[in-house]
Coordinates of C-alpha atoms and ligand atoms in Angstrom, one line a residue:
M1 CA 0.3 0.1 -0.1
I2 CA 1.3 3.3 -0.8
M3 CA 1.7 6.2 1.9
N4 CA 2.6 9.8 0.9
R5 CA 5.0 9.5 -2.4
F6 CA 4.4 12.7 -5.6
F7 CA 1.8 12.0 -7.7
L8 CA 0.3 13.8 -10.8
S9 CA -2.5 13.6 -11.1
S10 CA -4.5 12.9 -15.4
S11 CA -8.2 11.9 -16.0
L12 CA -9.4 10.3 -19.0
I13 CA -9.6 11.3 -22.6
A14 CA -11.0 8.0 -23.9
K15 CA -11.4 4.5 -24.1
K16 CA -11.8 2.3 -26.4
V17 CA -12.1 -1.8 -26.7
I18 CA -9.6 -2.4 -29.9
A19 CA -9.6 -6.4 -29.3
E20 CA -10.8 -9.0 -27.1
N21 CA -10.1 -8.4 -23.3
T22 CA -7.6 -5.6 -24.6
L23 CA -8.3 -1.1 -23.7
Q24 CA -6.6 1.4 -25.3
I25 CA -6.7 4.4 -22.9
V26 CA -6.1 7.9 -23.8
L27 CA -4.8 10.0 -20.8
A28 CA -5.0 14.0 -20.2
R29 CA -0.8 14.6 -20.5
P30 CA 0.0 16.6 -16.7
A31 CA 2.0 20.2 -17.4
G32 CA 5.3 19.5 -17.5
F33 CA 5.2 15.5 -17.6
S34 CA 7.7 14.4 -20.0
Y35 CA 9.4 10.3 -20.8
I36 CA 11.2 8.6 -23.1
A37 CA 9.5 6.1 -25.5
G38 CA 9.2 2.8 -23.8
Q39 CA 8.8 3.9 -20.1
F40 CA 5.7 2.9 -18.1
I41 CA 4.0 5.0 -15.7
Q42 CA 2.5 3.4 -11.8
I43 CA -1.0 4.1 -11.7
Q44 CA -3.0 4.8 -7.9
I45 CA -5.7 2.3 -8.1
P46 CA -7.9 3.7 -5.3
Q47 CA -9.2 0.3 -3.1
T48 CA -11.3 0.5 0.2
N49 CA -8.1 0.3 2.5
G50 CA -6.1 2.6 0.3
K51 CA -3.5 2.2 -2.8
I52 CA -2.5 0.2 -4.4
L53 CA -0.2 0.2 -7.5
R54 CA 0.2 -1.4 -11.3
S55 CA 2.3 -0.7 -14.0
Y56 CA 1.6 0.3 -17.6
S57 CA 3.9 1.1 -20.6
L58 CA 3.1 3.7 -21.8
S59 CA 2.2 3.3 -25.9
S60 CA 2.6 6.9 -27.1
S61 CA 5.7 8.8 -28.8
P62 CA 7.0 11.2 -26.6
D63 CA 6.2 13.9 -28.7
Q64 CA 2.3 13.2 -28.9
A65 CA 0.0 15.4 -26.8
D66 CA -1.8 12.8 -24.6
L67 CA -0.9 9.3 -23.0
E68 CA -1.5 6.1 -24.3
L69 CA -2.0 2.8 -22.9
C70 CA -2.6 -0.2 -24.2
V71 CA -4.0 -2.5 -21.0
K72 CA -5.4 -6.1 -21.6
L73 CA -7.5 -6.9 -18.2
L74 CA -7.7 -10.3 -16.9
P75 CA -10.8 -11.6 -14.6
N76 CA -11.2 -9.7 -11.5
G77 CA -7.7 -8.7 -11.8
V78 CA -7.5 -5.4 -9.5
G79 CA -6.3 -2.7 -12.6
S80 CA -8.8 -4.4 -15.2
V81 CA -11.1 -3.9 -12.9
F82 CA -10.3 -0.5 -12.2
F83 CA -9.5 0.6 -16.3
Q84 CA -13.2 -1.1 -16.4
R85 CA -15.4 0.8 -14.8
L86 CA -13.4 4.1 -15.7
N87 CA -15.6 6.6 -17.3
V88 CA -14.7 9.3 -19.2
G89 CA -13.9 12.8 -17.2
D90 CA -12.9 10.5 -14.3
Q91 CA -9.6 11.3 -12.8
I92 CA -7.0 9.0 -11.9
E93 CA -3.6 9.0 -9.8
F94 CA -0.5 8.2 -11.2
F95 CA 4.0 7.8 -10.5
G96 CA 6.1 7.9 -13.3
P97 CA 7.8 8.1 -15.8
N98 CA 10.3 4.9 -15.0
G99 CA 11.7 2.2 -16.5
R100 CA 15.6 1.2 -18.7
F101 CA 13.3 -0.2 -21.6
V102 CA 14.6 2.5 -23.7
I103 CA 15.8 2.9 -27.1
N104 CA 19.8 3.5 -26.6
D105 CA 21.4 5.1 -29.5
S106 CA 23.1 3.3 -31.5
S107 CA 23.0 3.2 -35.8
S108 CA 22.6 -0.6 -35.5
A109 CA 19.3 -2.1 -37.0
L110 CA 17.0 -2.4 -34.8
A111 CA 14.6 -5.3 -34.2
F112 CA 12.1 -5.3 -32.0
I113 CA 9.5 -8.8 -30.6
A114 CA 6.6 -8.4 -29.3
T115 CA 3.8 -10.6 -28.0
G116 CA 0.1 -9.0 -27.0
V117 CA 0.2 -5.3 -24.8
G118 CA 3.7 -6.4 -24.7
I119 CA 3.4 -3.8 -28.4
A120 CA 2.6 -1.1 -25.7
P121 CA 6.1 0.5 -25.3
I122 CA 7.7 -0.9 -28.4
A123 CA 4.9 0.9 -30.3
G124 CA 5.4 4.7 -28.6
M125 CA 9.7 3.4 -29.4
I126 CA 8.5 2.6 -33.1
E127 CA 7.2 6.0 -34.0
D128 CA 9.7 8.2 -31.8
V129 CA 12.6 6.7 -33.8
L130 CA 10.8 6.6 -37.3
K131 CA 8.4 9.7 -36.6
N132 CA 11.6 11.7 -34.0
K133 CA 14.5 10.4 -34.5
K134 CA 14.8 10.1 -38.1
N135 CA 16.3 7.0 -37.6
P136 CA 17.5 5.7 -41.0
Q137 CA 18.4 2.3 -40.2
S138 CA 15.9 -0.5 -40.5
V139 CA 14.0 -1.2 -38.0
Y140 CA 11.9 -4.6 -38.3
L141 CA 8.6 -5.4 -36.2
L142 CA 7.7 -9.1 -35.5
F143 CA 4.6 -8.7 -33.7
G144 CA 2.5 -12.0 -32.0
V145 CA -1.2 -12.0 -31.2
R146 CA -3.3 -15.2 -30.4
D147 CA -5.8 -14.5 -32.9
T148 CA -7.8 -12.3 -35.0
A149 CA -10.3 -11.4 -31.9
H150 CA -6.9 -10.2 -30.4
M151 CA -5.4 -8.5 -32.9
F152 CA -5.2 -4.7 -32.8
W153 CA -3.0 -1.2 -34.1
T154 CA -2.5 -3.3 -37.1
E155 CA -3.7 -0.5 -39.6
R156 CA -1.2 1.5 -37.1
L157 CA 1.3 -0.3 -38.2
E158 CA 1.0 -0.7 -42.3
I159 CA 0.3 3.3 -42.3
L160 CA 4.1 3.5 -40.6
A161 CA 5.2 1.1 -43.3
R162 CA 3.9 3.3 -46.4
Q163 CA 5.7 6.3 -44.6
F164 CA 8.8 4.6 -43.8
S165 CA 10.5 2.4 -46.4
N166 CA 13.0 1.6 -43.8
F167 CA 10.3 0.4 -41.2
S168 CA 8.4 -3.2 -42.2
F169 CA 7.2 -5.6 -39.7
D170 CA 5.4 -9.4 -39.4
I171 CA 2.7 -10.9 -37.7
T172 CA 1.9 -14.0 -36.7
F173 CA -1.2 -15.9 -35.4
S174 CA -0.3 -18.7 -32.4
Q175 CA -3.9 -20.0 -33.0
P176 CA -5.0 -19.1 -36.3
D177 CA -8.7 -19.1 -38.1
M178 CA -8.9 -20.4 -40.8
S179 CA -8.8 -17.5 -43.3
W180 CA -5.1 -16.6 -41.5
T181 CA -3.3 -16.6 -44.7
G182 CA -0.4 -15.0 -43.2
L183 CA 2.3 -16.4 -41.1
S184 CA 1.4 -19.0 -38.3
G185 CA 3.4 -19.9 -35.0
R186 CA 5.2 -18.2 -31.9
V187 CA 7.3 -16.0 -32.3
I188 CA 10.4 -18.0 -31.9
N189 CA 9.5 -19.8 -34.8
F190 CA 10.3 -17.0 -36.6
I191 CA 13.3 -15.3 -35.3
D192 CA 15.3 -16.3 -39.0
K193 CA 13.1 -13.1 -39.9
L194 CA 15.5 -11.0 -37.4
A195 CA 18.7 -9.3 -39.2
S196 CA 21.9 -10.5 -37.5
S197 CA 24.1 -7.8 -35.3
A198 CA 20.9 -5.8 -34.4
D199 CA 19.7 -4.4 -31.6
Y200 CA 16.4 -6.1 -30.1
Y201 CA 14.0 -5.0 -28.3
I202 CA 11.4 -7.6 -26.6
C203 CA 8.3 -7.0 -24.5
G204 CA 5.7 -9.8 -23.1
S205 CA 5.6 -12.7 -21.3
G206 CA 8.2 -14.4 -18.8
E207 CA 8.3 -17.2 -21.7
M208 CA 8.8 -15.0 -24.7
V209 CA 11.4 -13.5 -23.6
K210 CA 13.6 -16.4 -22.3
D211 CA 12.9 -18.3 -25.3
V212 CA 13.8 -15.4 -27.6
R213 CA 16.4 -13.7 -26.2
S214 CA 18.1 -17.3 -25.3
A215 CA 17.3 -18.3 -29.5
L216 CA 19.2 -15.2 -30.6
L217 CA 22.2 -15.6 -28.0
A218 CA 22.8 -19.5 -29.1
R219 CA 23.0 -17.7 -33.0
G220 CA 25.1 -15.6 -31.3
E221 CA 24.3 -12.3 -30.3
P222 CA 26.0 -10.5 -27.7
T223 CA 24.1 -9.7 -24.6
N224 CA 24.2 -6.3 -24.8
S225 CA 22.7 -6.3 -28.0
I226 CA 19.3 -7.6 -26.3
H227 CA 16.8 -5.9 -24.3
F228 CA 13.9 -6.8 -23.1
E229 CA 10.6 -6.2 -20.7
I230 CA 8.3 -8.5 -19.0
F231 CA 4.5 -8.3 -18.0
Ligands
LIG1 C1 7.2 -2.8 -16.5 C2 5.1 -3.3 -16.1 C3 4.5 -2.4 -17.6 C4 3.8 -3.2 -17.3 N1 2.9 -3.0 -19.3 C5 1.5 -3.5 -19.1 C6 0.9 -2.6 -20.0 O1 1.4 -1.7 -21.2 N2 -0.6 -3.6 -20.2 C7 -1.1 -4.8 -19.4 O2 -1.9 -4.7 -19.6 N3 0.3 -4.5 -18.5 C8 1.5 -4.2 -18.2 N4 1.4 -4.7 -17.3 C9 1.1 -5.4 -16.0 C10 0.2 -4.5 -15.1 O3 1.1 -4.1 -14.8 C11 -0.5 -5.8 -14.2 O4 1.0 -6.9 -13.6 C12 -1.5 -6.5 -15.5 O5 -1.8 -6.1 -15.9 C13 -2.7 -7.3 -15.1 O6 -2.8 -6.2 -13.4 P1 -4.8 -6.9 -13.0 O7 -4.4 -5.4 -11.4 O8 -5.9 -7.0 -13.9 O9 -4.3 -8.4 -12.3 P2 -3.9 -8.4 -10.5 O10 -4.4 -7.7 -10.0 O11 -2.4 -8.8 -10.8 O12 -4.5 -10.0 -10.7 C14 -3.9 -10.8 -12.1 C15 -4.3 -12.2 -12.5 O13 -4.3 -13.1 -11.4 C16 -5.9 -13.4 -10.8 N5 -5.6 -13.3 -9.4 C17 -5.3 -12.3 -8.7 N6 -5.6 -12.7 -7.1 C18 -5.5 -14.0 -7.0 C19 -5.4 -15.0 -6.1 N7 -5.5 -14.2 -5.2 N8 -5.8 -16.1 -6.3 C20 -6.4 -16.3 -8.2 N9 -6.0 -15.6 -8.5 C21 -5.3 -14.6 -8.1 C22 -6.4 -12.3 -11.4 O14 -8.0 -13.4 -11.3 C23 -5.9 -12.1 -12.5 O15 -6.7 -12.7 -13.8 C24 3.0 -4.0 -16.7 C25 3.4 -4.5 -16.4 C26 5.3 -4.4 -15.8 C27 6.0 -4.4 -14.6

C-alpha cells in the first residue's frame, strides 16, 4: 500500500476496446510531464483499505499531446476492474515515468519482438525512432498475437510501413483462424526474420522473452544487444 509519495493527476480522455479483453486508454498529459519512449507509469488504484499500484507502459511517443496505454483485461484483476469501470472525465493519479526499457543510441538495425500488449512500449519506441529521431537504419517488428479477435493496431503499423521505407513488420498468429493467410506459430519460430548484429527489444510474457533471448544468444548475438521488458 502507498503512503505519501509524489504523484501526478490526470483524467481519462478516451477508452476504446481494440481487441478481445484489450483496451486502448488515452489520458490527459499533466503539465510538464516528460518521458522517454518505452517507459511506464504506475497508476494508483483506490482500494477499500488504501491504494495499490499497477504498472502500464506508455504506448504513445513522447511528442504526442496525450498519454496512451494499452491494457489487457484479466478476470477480476485489480487494474483490469479499475480500467473497466473508469469513465471519460474520471481522475486518476500516477507515479512516473519509470523504466530503462528505452532505445540505446546506436546505428545498428533495430529489431522489435512483441506479443499481445507487449506491443505497448514498443509501439511508442517505433513511432519515436521513425517520426521524431528519424533514424535511417532498418526497423523491423515481429508481433505475435493469438488470433484475429486478439489482433489490434494493424492499420497503425501499415500506415507507418507506408510512410517509412526503413520500417517493416510481420504478424504471426499462435492460434490462427481458418481465414488467416499470414504467418502461423509463435514468434520464436520466426527468429530468422530478425537481422543479425541488430539491437533487439523484446516485450511480452516471461516465457516468450526467455525463449527469444536464448535463441538470439545461441546464434551469437551479444548479451548487451538484447533488451527486454516482462509483463
Ligand atoms: C514494467 C511493466 C509494464 C507493464 N505494462 C503493461 C501494459 O502496458 N499493459 C498491460 O496490460 N499490462 C502491463 N503490465 C502488467 C500490469 O502491471 C499488471 O500486472 C497486469 O495488467 C495485471 O494486473 P491486474 O491488476 O489487472 O491483475 P491482478 O490483480 O494482478 O491479477 C492478475 C490475475 O491473477 C488473478 N488473481 C489475482 N489474485 C488472485 C488470487 N489470490 N488467486 C487466484 N487468482 C488471482 C486475477 O484474477 C487476474 O486474472 C506491466 C507490468 C510491468 C511490470
